[in-house]
Structures are given as C-alpha cells and as structure tokens.
mmCIF file of C-alpha atoms and ligand atoms in Angstrom:
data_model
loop_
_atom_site.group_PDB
_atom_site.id
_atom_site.type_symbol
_atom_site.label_atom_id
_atom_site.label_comp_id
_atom_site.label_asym_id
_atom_site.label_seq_id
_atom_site.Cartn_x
_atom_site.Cartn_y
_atom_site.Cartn_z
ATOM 1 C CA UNK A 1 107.261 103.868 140.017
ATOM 2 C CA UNK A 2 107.429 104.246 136.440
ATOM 3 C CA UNK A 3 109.943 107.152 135.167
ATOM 4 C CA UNK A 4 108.652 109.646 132.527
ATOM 5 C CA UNK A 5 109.697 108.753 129.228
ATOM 6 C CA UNK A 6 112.358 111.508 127.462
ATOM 7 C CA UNK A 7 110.631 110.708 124.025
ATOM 8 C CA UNK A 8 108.134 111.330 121.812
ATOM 9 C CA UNK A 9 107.148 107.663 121.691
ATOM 10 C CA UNK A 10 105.124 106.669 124.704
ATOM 11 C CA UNK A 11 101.988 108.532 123.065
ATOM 12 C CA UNK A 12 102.326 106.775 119.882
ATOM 13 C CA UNK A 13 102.969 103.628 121.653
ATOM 14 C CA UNK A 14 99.767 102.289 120.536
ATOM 15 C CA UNK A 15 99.915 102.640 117.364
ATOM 16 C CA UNK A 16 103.646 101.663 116.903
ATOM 17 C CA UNK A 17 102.554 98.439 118.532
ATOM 18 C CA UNK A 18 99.903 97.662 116.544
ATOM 19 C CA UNK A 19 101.781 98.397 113.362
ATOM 20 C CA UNK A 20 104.641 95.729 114.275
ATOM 21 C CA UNK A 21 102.319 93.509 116.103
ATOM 22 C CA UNK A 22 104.058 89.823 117.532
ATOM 23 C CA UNK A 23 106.054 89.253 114.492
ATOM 24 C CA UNK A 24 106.970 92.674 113.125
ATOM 25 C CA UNK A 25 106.359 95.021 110.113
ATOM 26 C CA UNK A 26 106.471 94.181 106.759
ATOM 27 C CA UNK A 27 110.384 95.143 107.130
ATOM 28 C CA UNK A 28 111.317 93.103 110.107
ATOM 29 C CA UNK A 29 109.531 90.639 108.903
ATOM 30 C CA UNK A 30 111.449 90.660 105.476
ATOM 31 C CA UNK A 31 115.119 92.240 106.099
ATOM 32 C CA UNK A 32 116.108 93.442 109.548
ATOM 33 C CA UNK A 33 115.111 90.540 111.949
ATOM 34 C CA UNK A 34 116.883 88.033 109.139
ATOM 35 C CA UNK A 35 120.184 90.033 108.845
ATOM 36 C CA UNK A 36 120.122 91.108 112.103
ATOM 37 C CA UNK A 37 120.084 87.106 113.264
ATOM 38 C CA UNK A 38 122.702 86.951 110.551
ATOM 39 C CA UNK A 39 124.476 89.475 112.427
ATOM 40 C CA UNK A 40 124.384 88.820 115.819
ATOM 41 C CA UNK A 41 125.959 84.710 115.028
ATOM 42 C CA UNK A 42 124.977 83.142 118.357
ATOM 43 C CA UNK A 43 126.919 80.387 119.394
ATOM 44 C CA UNK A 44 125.776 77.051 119.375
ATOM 45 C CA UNK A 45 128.694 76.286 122.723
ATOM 46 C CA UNK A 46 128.885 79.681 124.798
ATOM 47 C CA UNK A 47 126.301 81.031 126.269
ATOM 48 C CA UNK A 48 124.025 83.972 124.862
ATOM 49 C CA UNK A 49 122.666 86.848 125.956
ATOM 50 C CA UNK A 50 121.095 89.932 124.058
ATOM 51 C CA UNK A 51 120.954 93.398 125.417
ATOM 52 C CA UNK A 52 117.786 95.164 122.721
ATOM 53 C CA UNK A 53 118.376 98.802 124.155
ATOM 54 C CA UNK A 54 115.327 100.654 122.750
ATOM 55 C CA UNK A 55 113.472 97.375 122.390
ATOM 56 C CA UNK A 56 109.706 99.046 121.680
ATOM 57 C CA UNK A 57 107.380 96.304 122.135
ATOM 58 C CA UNK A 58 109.996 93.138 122.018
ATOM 59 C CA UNK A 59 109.903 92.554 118.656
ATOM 60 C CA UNK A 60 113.502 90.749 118.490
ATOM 61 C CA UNK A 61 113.114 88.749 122.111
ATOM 62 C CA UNK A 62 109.952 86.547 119.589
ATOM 63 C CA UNK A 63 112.200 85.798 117.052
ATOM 64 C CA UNK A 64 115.826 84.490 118.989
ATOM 65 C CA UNK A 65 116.545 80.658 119.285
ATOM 66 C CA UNK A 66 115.282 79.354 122.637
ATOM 67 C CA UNK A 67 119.005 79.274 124.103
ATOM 68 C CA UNK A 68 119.416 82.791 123.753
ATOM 69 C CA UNK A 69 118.398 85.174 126.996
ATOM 70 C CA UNK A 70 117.083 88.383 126.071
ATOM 71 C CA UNK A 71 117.287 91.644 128.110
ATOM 72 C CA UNK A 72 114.886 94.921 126.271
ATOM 73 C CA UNK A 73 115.555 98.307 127.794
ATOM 74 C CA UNK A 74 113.346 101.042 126.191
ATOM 75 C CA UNK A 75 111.351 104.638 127.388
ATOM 76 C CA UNK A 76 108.077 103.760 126.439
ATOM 77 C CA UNK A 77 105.984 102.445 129.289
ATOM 78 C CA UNK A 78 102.992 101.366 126.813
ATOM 79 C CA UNK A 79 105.635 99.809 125.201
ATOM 80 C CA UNK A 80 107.275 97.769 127.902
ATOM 81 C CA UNK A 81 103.604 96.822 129.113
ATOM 82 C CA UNK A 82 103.003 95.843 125.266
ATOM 83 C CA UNK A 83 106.512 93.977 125.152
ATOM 84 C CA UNK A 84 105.305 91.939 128.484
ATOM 85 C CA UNK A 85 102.025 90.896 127.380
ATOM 86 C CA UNK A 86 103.907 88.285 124.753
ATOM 87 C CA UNK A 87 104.402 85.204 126.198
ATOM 88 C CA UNK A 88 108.263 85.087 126.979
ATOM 89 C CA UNK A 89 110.196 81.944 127.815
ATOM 90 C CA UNK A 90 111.543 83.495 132.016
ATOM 91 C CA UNK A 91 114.636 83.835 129.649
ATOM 92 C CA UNK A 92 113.585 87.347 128.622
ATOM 93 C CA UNK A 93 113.342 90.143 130.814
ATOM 94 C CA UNK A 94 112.124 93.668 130.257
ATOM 95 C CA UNK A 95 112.826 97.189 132.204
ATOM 96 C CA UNK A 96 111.556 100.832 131.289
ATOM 97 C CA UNK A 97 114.372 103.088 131.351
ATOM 98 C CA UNK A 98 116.324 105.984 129.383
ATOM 99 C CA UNK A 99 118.808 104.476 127.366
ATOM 100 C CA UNK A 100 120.779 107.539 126.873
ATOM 101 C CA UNK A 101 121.242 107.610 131.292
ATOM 102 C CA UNK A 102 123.083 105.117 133.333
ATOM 103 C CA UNK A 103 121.027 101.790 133.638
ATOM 104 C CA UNK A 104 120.224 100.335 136.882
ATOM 105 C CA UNK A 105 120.737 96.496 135.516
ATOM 106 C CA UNK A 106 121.748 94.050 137.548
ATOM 107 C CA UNK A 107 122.897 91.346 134.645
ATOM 108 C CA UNK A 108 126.211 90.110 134.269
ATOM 109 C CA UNK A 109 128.014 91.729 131.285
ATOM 110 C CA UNK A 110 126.102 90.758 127.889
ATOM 111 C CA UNK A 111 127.724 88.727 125.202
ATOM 112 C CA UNK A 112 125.230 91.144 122.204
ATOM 113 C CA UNK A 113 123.517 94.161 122.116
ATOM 114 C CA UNK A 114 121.242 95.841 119.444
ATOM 115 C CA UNK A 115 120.018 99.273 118.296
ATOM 116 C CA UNK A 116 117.259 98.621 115.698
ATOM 117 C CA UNK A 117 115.255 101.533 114.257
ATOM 118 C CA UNK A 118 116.068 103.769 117.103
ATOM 119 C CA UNK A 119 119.537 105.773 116.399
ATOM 120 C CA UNK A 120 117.564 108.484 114.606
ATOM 121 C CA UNK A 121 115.230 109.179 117.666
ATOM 122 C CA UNK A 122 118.362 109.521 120.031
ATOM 123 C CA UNK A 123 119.496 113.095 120.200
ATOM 124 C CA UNK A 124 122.472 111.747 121.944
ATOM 125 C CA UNK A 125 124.267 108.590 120.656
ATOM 126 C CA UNK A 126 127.422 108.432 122.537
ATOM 127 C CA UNK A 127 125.668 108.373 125.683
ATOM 128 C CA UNK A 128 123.772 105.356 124.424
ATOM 129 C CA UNK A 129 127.251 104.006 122.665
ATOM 130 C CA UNK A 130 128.870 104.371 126.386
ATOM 131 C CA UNK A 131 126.176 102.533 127.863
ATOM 132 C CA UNK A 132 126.016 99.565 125.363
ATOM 133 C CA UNK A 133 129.965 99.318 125.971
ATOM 134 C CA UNK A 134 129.705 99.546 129.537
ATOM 135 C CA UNK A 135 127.340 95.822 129.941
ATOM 136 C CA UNK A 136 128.689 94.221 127.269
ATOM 137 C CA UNK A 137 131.368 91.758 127.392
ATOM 138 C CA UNK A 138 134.892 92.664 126.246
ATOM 139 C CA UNK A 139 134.930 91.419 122.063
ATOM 140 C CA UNK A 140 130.894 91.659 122.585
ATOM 141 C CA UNK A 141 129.407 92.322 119.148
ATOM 142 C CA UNK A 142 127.186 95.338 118.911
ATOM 143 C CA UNK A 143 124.427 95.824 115.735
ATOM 144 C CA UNK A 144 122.948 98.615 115.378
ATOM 145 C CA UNK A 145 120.100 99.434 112.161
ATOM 146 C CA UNK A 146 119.437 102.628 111.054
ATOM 147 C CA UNK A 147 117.365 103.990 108.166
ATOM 148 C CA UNK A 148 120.133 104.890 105.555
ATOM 149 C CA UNK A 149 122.026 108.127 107.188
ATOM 150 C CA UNK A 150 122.795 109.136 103.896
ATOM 151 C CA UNK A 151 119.703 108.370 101.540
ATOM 152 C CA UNK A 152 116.881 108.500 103.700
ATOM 153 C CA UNK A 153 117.017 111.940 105.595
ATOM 154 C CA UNK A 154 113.513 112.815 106.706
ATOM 155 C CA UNK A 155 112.395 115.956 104.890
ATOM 156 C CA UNK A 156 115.785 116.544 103.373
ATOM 157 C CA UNK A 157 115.923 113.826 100.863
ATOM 158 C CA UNK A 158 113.427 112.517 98.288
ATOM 159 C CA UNK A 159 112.658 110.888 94.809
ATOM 160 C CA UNK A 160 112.551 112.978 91.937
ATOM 161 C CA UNK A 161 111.926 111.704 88.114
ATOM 162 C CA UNK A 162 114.053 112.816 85.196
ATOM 163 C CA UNK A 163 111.230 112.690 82.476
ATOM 164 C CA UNK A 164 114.045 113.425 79.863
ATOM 165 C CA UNK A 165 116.323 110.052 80.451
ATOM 166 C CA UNK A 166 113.175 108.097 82.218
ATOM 167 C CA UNK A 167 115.443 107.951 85.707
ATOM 168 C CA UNK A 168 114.407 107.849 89.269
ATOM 169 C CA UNK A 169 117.186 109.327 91.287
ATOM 170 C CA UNK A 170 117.542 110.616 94.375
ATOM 171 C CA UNK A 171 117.677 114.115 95.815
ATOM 172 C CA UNK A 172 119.850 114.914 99.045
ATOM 173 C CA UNK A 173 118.971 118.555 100.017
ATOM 174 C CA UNK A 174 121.317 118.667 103.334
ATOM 175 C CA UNK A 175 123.646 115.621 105.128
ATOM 176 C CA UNK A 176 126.935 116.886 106.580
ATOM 177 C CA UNK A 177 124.749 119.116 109.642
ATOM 178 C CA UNK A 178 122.713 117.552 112.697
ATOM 179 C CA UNK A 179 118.976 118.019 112.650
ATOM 180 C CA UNK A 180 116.307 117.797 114.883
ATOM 181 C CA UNK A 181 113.482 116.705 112.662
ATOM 182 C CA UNK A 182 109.651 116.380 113.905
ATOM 183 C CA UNK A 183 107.750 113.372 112.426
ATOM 184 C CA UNK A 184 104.051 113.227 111.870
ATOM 185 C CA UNK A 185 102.961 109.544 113.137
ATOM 186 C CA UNK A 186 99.897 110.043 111.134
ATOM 187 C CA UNK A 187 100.247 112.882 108.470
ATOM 188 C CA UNK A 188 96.589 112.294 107.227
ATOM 189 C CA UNK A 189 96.085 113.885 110.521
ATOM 190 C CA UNK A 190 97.711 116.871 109.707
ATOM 191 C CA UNK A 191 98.212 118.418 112.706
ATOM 192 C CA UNK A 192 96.592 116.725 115.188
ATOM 193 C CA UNK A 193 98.825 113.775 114.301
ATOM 194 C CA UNK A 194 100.721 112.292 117.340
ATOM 195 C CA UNK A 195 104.561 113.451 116.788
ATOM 196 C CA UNK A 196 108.076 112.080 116.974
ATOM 197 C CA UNK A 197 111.235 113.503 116.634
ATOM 198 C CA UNK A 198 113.983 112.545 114.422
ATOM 199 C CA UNK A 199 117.837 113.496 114.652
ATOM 200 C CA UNK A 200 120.083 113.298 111.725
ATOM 201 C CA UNK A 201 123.854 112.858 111.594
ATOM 202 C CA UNK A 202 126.291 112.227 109.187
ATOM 203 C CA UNK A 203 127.752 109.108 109.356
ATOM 204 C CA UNK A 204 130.931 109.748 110.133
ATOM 205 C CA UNK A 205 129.620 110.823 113.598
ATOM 206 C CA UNK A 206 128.574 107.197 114.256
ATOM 207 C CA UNK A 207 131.859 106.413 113.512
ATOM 208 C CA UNK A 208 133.733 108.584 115.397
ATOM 209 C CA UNK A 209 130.910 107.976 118.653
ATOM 210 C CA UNK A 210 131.476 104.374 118.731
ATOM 211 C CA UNK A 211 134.922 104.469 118.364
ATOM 212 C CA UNK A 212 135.133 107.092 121.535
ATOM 213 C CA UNK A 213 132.931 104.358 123.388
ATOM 214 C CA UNK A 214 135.094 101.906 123.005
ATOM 215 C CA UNK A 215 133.965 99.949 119.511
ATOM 216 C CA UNK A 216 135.561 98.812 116.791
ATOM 217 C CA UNK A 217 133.348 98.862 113.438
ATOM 218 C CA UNK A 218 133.439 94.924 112.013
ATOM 219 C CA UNK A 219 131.436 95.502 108.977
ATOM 220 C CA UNK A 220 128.822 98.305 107.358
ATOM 221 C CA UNK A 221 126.112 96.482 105.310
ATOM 222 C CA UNK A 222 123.517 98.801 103.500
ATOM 223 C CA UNK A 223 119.791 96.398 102.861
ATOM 224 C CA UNK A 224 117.778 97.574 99.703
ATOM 225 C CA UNK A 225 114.034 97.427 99.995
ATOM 226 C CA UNK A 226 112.693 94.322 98.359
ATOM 227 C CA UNK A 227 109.353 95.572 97.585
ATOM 228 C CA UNK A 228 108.522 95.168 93.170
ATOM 229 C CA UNK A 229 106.777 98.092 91.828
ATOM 230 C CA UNK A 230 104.010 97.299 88.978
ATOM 231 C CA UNK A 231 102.709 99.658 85.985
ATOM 232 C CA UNK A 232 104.223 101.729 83.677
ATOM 233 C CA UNK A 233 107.047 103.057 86.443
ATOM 234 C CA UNK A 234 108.308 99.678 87.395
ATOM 235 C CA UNK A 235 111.606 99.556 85.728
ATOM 236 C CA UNK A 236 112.697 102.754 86.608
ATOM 237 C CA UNK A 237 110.863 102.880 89.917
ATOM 238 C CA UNK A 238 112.994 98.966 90.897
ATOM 239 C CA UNK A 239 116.042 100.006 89.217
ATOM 240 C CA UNK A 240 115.914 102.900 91.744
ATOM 241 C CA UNK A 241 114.884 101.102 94.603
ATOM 242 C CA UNK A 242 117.924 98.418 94.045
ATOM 243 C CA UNK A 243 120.222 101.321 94.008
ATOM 244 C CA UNK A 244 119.673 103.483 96.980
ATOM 245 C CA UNK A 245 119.565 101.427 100.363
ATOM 246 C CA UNK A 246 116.372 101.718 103.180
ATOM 247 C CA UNK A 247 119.171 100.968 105.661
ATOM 248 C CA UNK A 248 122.031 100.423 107.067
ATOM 249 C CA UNK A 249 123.931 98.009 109.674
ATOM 250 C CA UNK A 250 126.852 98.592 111.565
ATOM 251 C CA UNK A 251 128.242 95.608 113.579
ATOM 252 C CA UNK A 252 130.899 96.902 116.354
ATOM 253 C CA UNK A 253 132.519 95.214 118.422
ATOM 254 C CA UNK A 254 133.795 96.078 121.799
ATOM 255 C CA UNK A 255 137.693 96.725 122.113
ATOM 256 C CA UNK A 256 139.482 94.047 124.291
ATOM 257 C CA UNK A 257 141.166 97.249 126.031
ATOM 258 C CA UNK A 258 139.988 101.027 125.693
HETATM 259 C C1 SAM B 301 111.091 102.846 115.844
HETATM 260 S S1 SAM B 301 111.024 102.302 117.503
HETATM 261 C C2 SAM B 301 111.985 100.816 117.337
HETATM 262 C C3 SAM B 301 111.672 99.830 118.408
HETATM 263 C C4 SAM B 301 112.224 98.414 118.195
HETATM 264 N N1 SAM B 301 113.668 98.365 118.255
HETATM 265 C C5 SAM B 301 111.709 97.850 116.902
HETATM 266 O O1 SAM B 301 112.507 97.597 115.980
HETATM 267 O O2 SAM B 301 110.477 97.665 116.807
HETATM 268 C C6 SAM B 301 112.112 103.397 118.372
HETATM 269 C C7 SAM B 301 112.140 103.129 119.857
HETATM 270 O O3 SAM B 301 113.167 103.902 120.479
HETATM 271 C C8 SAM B 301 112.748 104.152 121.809
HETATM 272 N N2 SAM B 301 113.561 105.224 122.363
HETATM 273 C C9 SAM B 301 113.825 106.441 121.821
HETATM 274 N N3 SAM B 301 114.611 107.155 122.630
HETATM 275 C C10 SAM B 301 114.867 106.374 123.725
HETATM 276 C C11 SAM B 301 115.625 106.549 124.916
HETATM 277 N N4 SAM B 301 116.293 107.695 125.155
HETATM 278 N N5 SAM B 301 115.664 105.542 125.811
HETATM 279 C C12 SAM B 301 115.013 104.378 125.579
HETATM 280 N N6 SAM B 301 114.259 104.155 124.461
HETATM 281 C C13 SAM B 301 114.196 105.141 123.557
HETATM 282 C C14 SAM B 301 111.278 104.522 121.621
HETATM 283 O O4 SAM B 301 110.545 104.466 122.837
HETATM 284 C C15 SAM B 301 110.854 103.476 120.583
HETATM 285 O O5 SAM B 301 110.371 102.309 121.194
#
C-alpha cells in the first residue's frame, strides 16, 4: 500500500514530469546532470551504486553509465509510477518513501548518493543528511544541488536595474532566517495554481547539518546559468547572469569514523 506523500509534490507530479520529460529540463540537460556526473567520479574498477533520494521521475538513473546501479527514493507516487514507466536496465530500482523518515531498504551500503533540486522542499535536512549517512558507505561521496541559498531566495531576492550606471544587480531582502515559502506551480493560474512549498536556510546550516550527520564538505561549486540574453539589455542582463550563480553543489563525503 502506497504511503501518503508529506509534500506538496504528488499533485504537481504531472506537470513536473512533463516539464523534465526522459532527458531533463533545459537545466539538467545543460549544467546539473554534466557536473553532477563530474561529481559523483564513478570508478571504472569498484563497483557503483547511486542512492537519488528525492529522485522525482528518475531523471539521473537515464543518464549513468550502464555499470552503475541506481536506487531513487522519493514521496511522489505519480512520480515513482512516472520514474518506472522508463525503460530501466534491472540495475535500477525505485521505492516511494519519505526521505526525511527511516527507509525500509534492503541494499547493501551505497558507494553515492544525491540530492538534486530538492533541499529547498525539505523542511528538515538533517533528518535527510542522517539518512543519506546511514546507507552509504564509509568515505561514500554525497552531492547535493541546490538553487543558490544565497542568490536565489524565492520571494526574498530579485533583479533590480540601476538606470543611472546601466547595472543589473541583485537584491537580497532577507537570508540569515528560515522560511517556509509557498510556490505557485503555475502563477498564470493565480490562485488556483497547484502549490509547493519552499524552505530557506542560510548556508551555514547545511554546513553545520551535514557535519552533525557525519559528512565532511569536499568542495562547494556555484554553476552560472548559461542562457545569452539578446536586445538592448544583453550586456548588462549576461554580465549579471555570469555573476550571480543559479546554483550550488556541495560534495560531502562520509567520515571514516563519526
Ligand atoms: C524539484 S523535484 C526534483 C526531483 C529530481 N531530483 C530532479 O532533479 O528532477 C523535488 C522532489 O523532491 C521530492 N521530495 C520533497 N520532499 C520529499 C520527502 N520528504 N521525501 C521524499 N521526496 C521528497 C518531491 O516529491 C520532488 O520529486
């Protein structure tokens, strides 16, 4: 029997998966799946095996080398279901379940895991921290992608123009306290838009989460948007773009002892 999911996303399930489709968004397609593969540095000896906790629809399991097994955990039945109707080498297996509760996997411990897109719609990251440490191997690498904690707050950060000096910059209205933001999936919609949530916290939270769950950080990379504006805005529009990062990677590692 399928559990109910604790977020938002099983009723915009449907639209999330048609938006990323079998290969991804625009931004998988161009940045996160890349660097994330980048990331992640299977080995071409040892074997492989990827925990995706809050997988959506499986995007990641379609792009891994054939060698590499692939377990995807996420909340979203519609999503699972979605996830399952790709054809999967029996390398890749998929299970609805809260990620922020104790998961009933039967898999030896996991030499990766991954967080992608999903911090900000986890009210509570440690849990999910706790649980990533708890099946992965000791020295297992961890990679979690978030939109930028610091430039891309929804609601409390946007782009402004400074007519005066021709300047696109960047305005932070709140960062250092934890919100509970809604989301409109479809704000044409207005209010009959299906809803998300997102929760924002400063990064040194992250930090201090994963280091209580037993990580070590490796390496913080921050990935621009590569997108080229056109018209009279372009240079300040791409100058702005190239300075204020869409997201950001952490890659932790799991601490030989706690
Ligand atoms: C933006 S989607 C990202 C999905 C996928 N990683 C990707 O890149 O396409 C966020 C996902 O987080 C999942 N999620 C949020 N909270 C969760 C929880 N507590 N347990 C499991 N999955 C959760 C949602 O169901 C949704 O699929």
């Amino acid at each position: 029997m399928k559990r109910s999911s604790p977020t938002s996303w099983q009723k915009v399930g449907k639209w999330y998966n048609e938006s990323v489709g079998e290969t991804g968004h625009y931004y998988h397609q161009s940045i996160i799946i890349p660097n994330v593969l980048k990331l992640l540095n299977f080995s071409e000896s040892l074997s492989n095996c990827v925990l995706d906790l809050a997988c959506g629809q499986g995007v990641l399991s379609r792009h891994l080398p054939p060698h590499v097994s692939y377990f995807g955990v996420d909340a979203a039945a519609s999503l699972i279901d979605a996830a399952k109707q790709y054809r999967h080498p029996n390398i890749h297996q998929f299970l609805q379940a809260d990620i922020t509760q104790k998961l009933l996997l039967k898999h030896p411990p996991f030499t990766h895991a991954t967080l992608i897109l999903a911090l900000q719609n986890i009210e509570n990251p440690l849990a999910v921290f706790k649980n990533a440490n708890h099946h992965l191997q000791p020295g297992a690498s961890f990679v979690i992608v978030l939109n930028h904690p610091c430039f891309r707050i929804p609601r409390q950060s946007s782009w402004k123009i400074d007519e005066e000096n021709k300047i696109q910059y960047r305005r932070i209205d709140r960062y250092m306290s934890p919100m509970k933001i809604p989301i409109q999936a479809h704000p044409s919609k207005g209010k009959q838009s299906a809803q998300s949530v997102s929760f924002h916290y400063p990064l040194a939270d992250f930090s201090r989460w994963l280091n209580e769950a037993g990580f070590t950080i490796d390496l913080i990379e921050e990935w621009c948007s590569d997108k080229v504006s056109e018209g009279g805005a372009a240079k300040m529009e791409n100058r702005s773009r190239q300075e204020f990062p869409l997201f950001m990677a952490l890659l932790a590692r799991k601490k030989e002892r706690l």
